PDB file of C-alpha atoms in Angstrom:
ATOM      1  CA  MET A   1      20.332  -5.813  -5.103  1.00  0.00           C
ATOM      2  CA  ASP A   2      19.281  -1.970  -4.564  1.00  0.00           C
ATOM      3  CA  GLY A   3      15.715  -2.774  -6.167  1.00  0.00           C
ATOM      4  CA  LEU A   4      15.258  -5.653  -3.984  1.00  0.00           C
ATOM      5  CA  LEU A   5      16.142  -3.608  -0.958  1.00  0.00           C
ATOM      6  CA  ALA A   6      13.856  -0.646  -1.777  1.00  0.00           C
ATOM      7  CA  GLN A   7      10.864  -3.024  -1.639  1.00  0.00           C
ATOM      8  CA  ASP A   8       8.234  -2.927   1.326  1.00  0.00           C
ATOM      9  CA  LEU A   9       6.853  -6.229   0.200  1.00  0.00           C
ATOM     10  CA  VAL A  10       7.761  -9.072  -2.089  1.00  0.00           C
ATOM     11  CA  ILE A  11       5.292 -11.684  -3.571  1.00  0.00           C
ATOM     12  CA  GLY A  12       7.169 -14.496  -5.046  1.00  0.00           C
ATOM     13  CA  GLN A  13       6.257 -17.795  -6.932  1.00  0.00           C
ATOM     14  CA  ARG A  14       9.891 -19.409  -6.865  1.00  0.00           C
ATOM     15  CA  LEU A  15      11.320 -20.300  -3.470  1.00  0.00           C
ATOM     16  CA  HIS A  16      14.502 -18.157  -3.767  1.00  0.00           C
ATOM     17  CA  SER A  17      12.380 -15.018  -4.740  1.00  0.00           C
ATOM     18  CA  VAL A  18      11.251 -15.252  -0.894  1.00  0.00           C
ATOM     19  CA  ILE A  19      14.439 -16.397   0.623  1.00  0.00           C
ATOM     20  CA  LEU A  20      16.646 -13.403  -0.345  1.00  0.00           C
ATOM     21  CA  PRO A  21      14.259 -10.420   0.695  1.00  0.00           C
ATOM     22  CA  SER A  22      13.451 -12.637   4.056  1.00  0.00           C
ATOM     23  CA  ALA A  23      16.979 -12.607   4.565  1.00  0.00           C
ATOM     24  CA  TYR A  24      17.207  -8.875   4.625  1.00  0.00           C
ATOM     25  CA  GLY A  25      14.066  -8.722   6.748  1.00  0.00           C
ATOM     26  CA  ILE A  26      11.583  -7.705   3.790  1.00  0.00           C
ATOM     27  CA  PRO A  27       8.192  -9.306   4.541  1.00  0.00           C
ATOM     28  CA  THR A  28       7.005 -11.886   1.553  1.00  0.00           C
ATOM     29  CA  ILE A  29       4.242 -13.759   0.323  1.00  0.00           C
ATOM     30  CA  SER A  30       4.943 -16.988  -1.320  1.00  0.00           C
ATOM     31  CA  LEU A  31       2.730 -18.175  -4.084  1.00  0.00           C
ATOM     32  CA  ALA A  32       3.541 -21.857  -3.016  1.00  0.00           C
ATOM     33  CA  TYR A  33       3.942 -24.030  -6.175  1.00  0.00           C
ATOM     34  CA  ASN A  34       5.843 -26.549  -4.317  1.00  0.00           C
ATOM     35  CA  PRO A  35       5.790 -28.211  -0.801  1.00  0.00           C
ATOM     36  CA  LYS A  36       9.430 -26.621  -0.320  1.00  0.00           C
ATOM     37  CA  CYS A  37       7.884 -23.111  -0.352  1.00  0.00           C
ATOM     38  CA  LEU A  38       5.431 -24.220   2.411  1.00  0.00           C
ATOM     39  CA  ASP A  39       8.232 -25.636   4.377  1.00  0.00           C
ATOM     40  CA  PHE A  40      10.384 -22.384   4.111  1.00  0.00           C
ATOM     41  CA  CYS A  41       7.607 -20.509   5.295  1.00  0.00           C
ATOM     42  CA  ARG A  42       6.610 -22.640   7.967  1.00  0.00           C
ATOM     43  CA  ALA A  43      10.342 -22.692   9.116  1.00  0.00           C
ATOM     44  CA  MET A  44      10.318 -18.848   8.981  1.00  0.00           C
ATOM     45  CA  GLY A  45       7.134 -18.958  11.227  1.00  0.00           C
ATOM     46  CA  ARG A  46       5.117 -17.266   8.326  1.00  0.00           C
ATOM     47  CA  SER A  47       3.012 -19.966   7.183  1.00  0.00           C
ATOM     48  CA  GLU A  48      -0.003 -17.852   6.846  1.00  0.00           C
ATOM     49  CA  TYR A  49       1.954 -15.867   4.388  1.00  0.00           C
ATOM     50  CA  ALA A  50       2.115 -19.087   1.950  1.00  0.00           C
ATOM     51  CA  ILE A  51      -0.715 -19.435  -0.432  1.00  0.00           C
ATOM     52  CA  ARG A  52      -0.857 -22.712  -2.932  1.00  0.00           C
ATOM     53  CA  THR A  53      -1.173 -21.541  -6.240  1.00  0.00           C
ATOM     54  CA  ASP A  54      -4.063 -23.656  -6.493  1.00  0.00           C
ATOM     55  CA  GLN A  55      -5.901 -21.667  -4.040  1.00  0.00           C
ATOM     56  CA  VAL A  56      -4.836 -18.165  -4.769  1.00  0.00           C
ATOM     57  CA  THR A  57      -7.305 -15.388  -5.442  1.00  0.00           C
ATOM     58  CA  SER A  58      -6.932 -11.585  -5.957  1.00  0.00           C
ATOM     59  CA  GLY A  59      -8.875 -11.062  -2.755  1.00  0.00           C
ATOM     60  CA  LEU A  60      -6.643 -13.252  -0.484  1.00  0.00           C
ATOM     61  CA  LEU A  61      -3.549 -11.994  -1.856  1.00  0.00           C
ATOM     62  CA  SER A  62      -4.799  -8.356  -1.239  1.00  0.00           C
ATOM     63  CA  SER A  63      -5.868  -9.056   2.164  1.00  0.00           C
ATOM     64  CA  LYS A  64      -2.627 -10.630   3.163  1.00  0.00           C
ATOM     65  CA  ALA A  65      -0.658  -7.870   1.581  1.00  0.00           C
ATOM     66  CA  GLY A  66      -2.681  -5.170   3.192  1.00  0.00           C
ATOM     67  CA  PHE A  67      -2.225  -6.827   6.388  1.00  0.00           C
ATOM     68  CA  LEU A  68       1.550  -7.056   5.963  1.00  0.00           C
ATOM     69  CA  LEU A  69       1.802  -3.309   4.837  1.00  0.00           C
ATOM     70  CA  SER A  70      -0.801  -1.876   7.769  1.00  0.00           C
ATOM     71  CA  HIS A  71       1.781  -3.704  10.088  1.00  0.00           C
ATOM     72  CA  TYR A  72       5.071  -3.147   8.383  1.00  0.00           C
ATOM     73  CA  GLU A  73       7.284  -2.170  11.383  1.00  0.00           C
ATOM     74  CA  SER A  74       6.256  -5.258  13.449  1.00  0.00           C
ATOM     75  CA  GLU A  75       6.880  -7.537  10.389  1.00  0.00           C
ATOM     76  CA  ILE A  76      10.197  -6.151   9.368  1.00  0.00           C
ATOM     77  CA  GLN A  77      11.208  -7.152  12.978  1.00  0.00           C
ATOM     78  CA  ARG A  78       9.412 -10.431  13.003  1.00  0.00           C
ATOM     79  CA  VAL A  79      11.058 -11.532   9.578  1.00  0.00           C
ATOM     80  CA  TRP A  80      14.608  -9.998  10.477  1.00  0.00           C
ATOM     81  CA  HIS A  81      14.528 -11.651  13.967  1.00  0.00           C
ATOM     82  CA  LYS A  82      13.993 -15.115  12.398  1.00  0.00           C
ATOM     83  CA  ALA A  83      16.582 -14.546   9.560  1.00  0.00           C
ATOM     84  CA  GLN A  84      18.795 -13.838  12.342  1.00  0.00           C
ATOM     85  CA  GLU A  85      18.347 -16.936  13.952  1.00  0.00           C
ATOM     86  CA  PHE A  86      18.960 -18.773  10.887  1.00  0.00           C
ATOM     87  CA  ARG A  87      22.249 -17.018  10.399  1.00  0.00           C
ATOM     88  CA  ALA A  88      23.322 -17.810  13.873  1.00  0.00           C
ATOM     89  CA  SER A  89      22.347 -21.465  13.324  1.00  0.00           C
ATOM     90  CA  LEU A  90      24.521 -21.771  10.384  1.00  0.00           C
ATOM     91  CA  GLU A  91      27.393 -19.992  11.536  1.00  0.00           C
ATOM     92  CA  ARG A  92      27.322 -22.616  14.692  1.00  0.00           C
ATOM     93  CA  ALA A  93      27.099 -25.434  12.015  1.00  0.00           C
ATOM     94  CA  ALA A  94      29.858 -24.011  10.136  1.00  0.00           C
ATOM     95  CA  ALA A  95      32.189 -23.783  13.284  1.00  0.00           C
ATOM     96  CA  VAL A  96      31.833 -27.567  13.737  1.00  0.00           C
ATOM     97  CA  ILE A  97      32.989 -28.337  10.341  1.00  0.00           C
TER      98      ILE A  97
END
């Protein structure tokens, strides 16, 4: 876990490889092999950081990573805020059960 938390950006192909860092406010780029990856990014308000695997190029990946890293502080806040919204929603749902 320490290794993950030390990252500035995570590029992942599997869904859970972007869920966990997102939960900690770490910006991610999803190499979306399946619609569920696109759905997760959409739910996080980060559709622009889901790249379908049949459309990924080094230039596109480099461009998105460069943008995220050059806007790092605001991107951390954006991801963290959305993760907190999800946490609160889950806690409300759990209280009902």
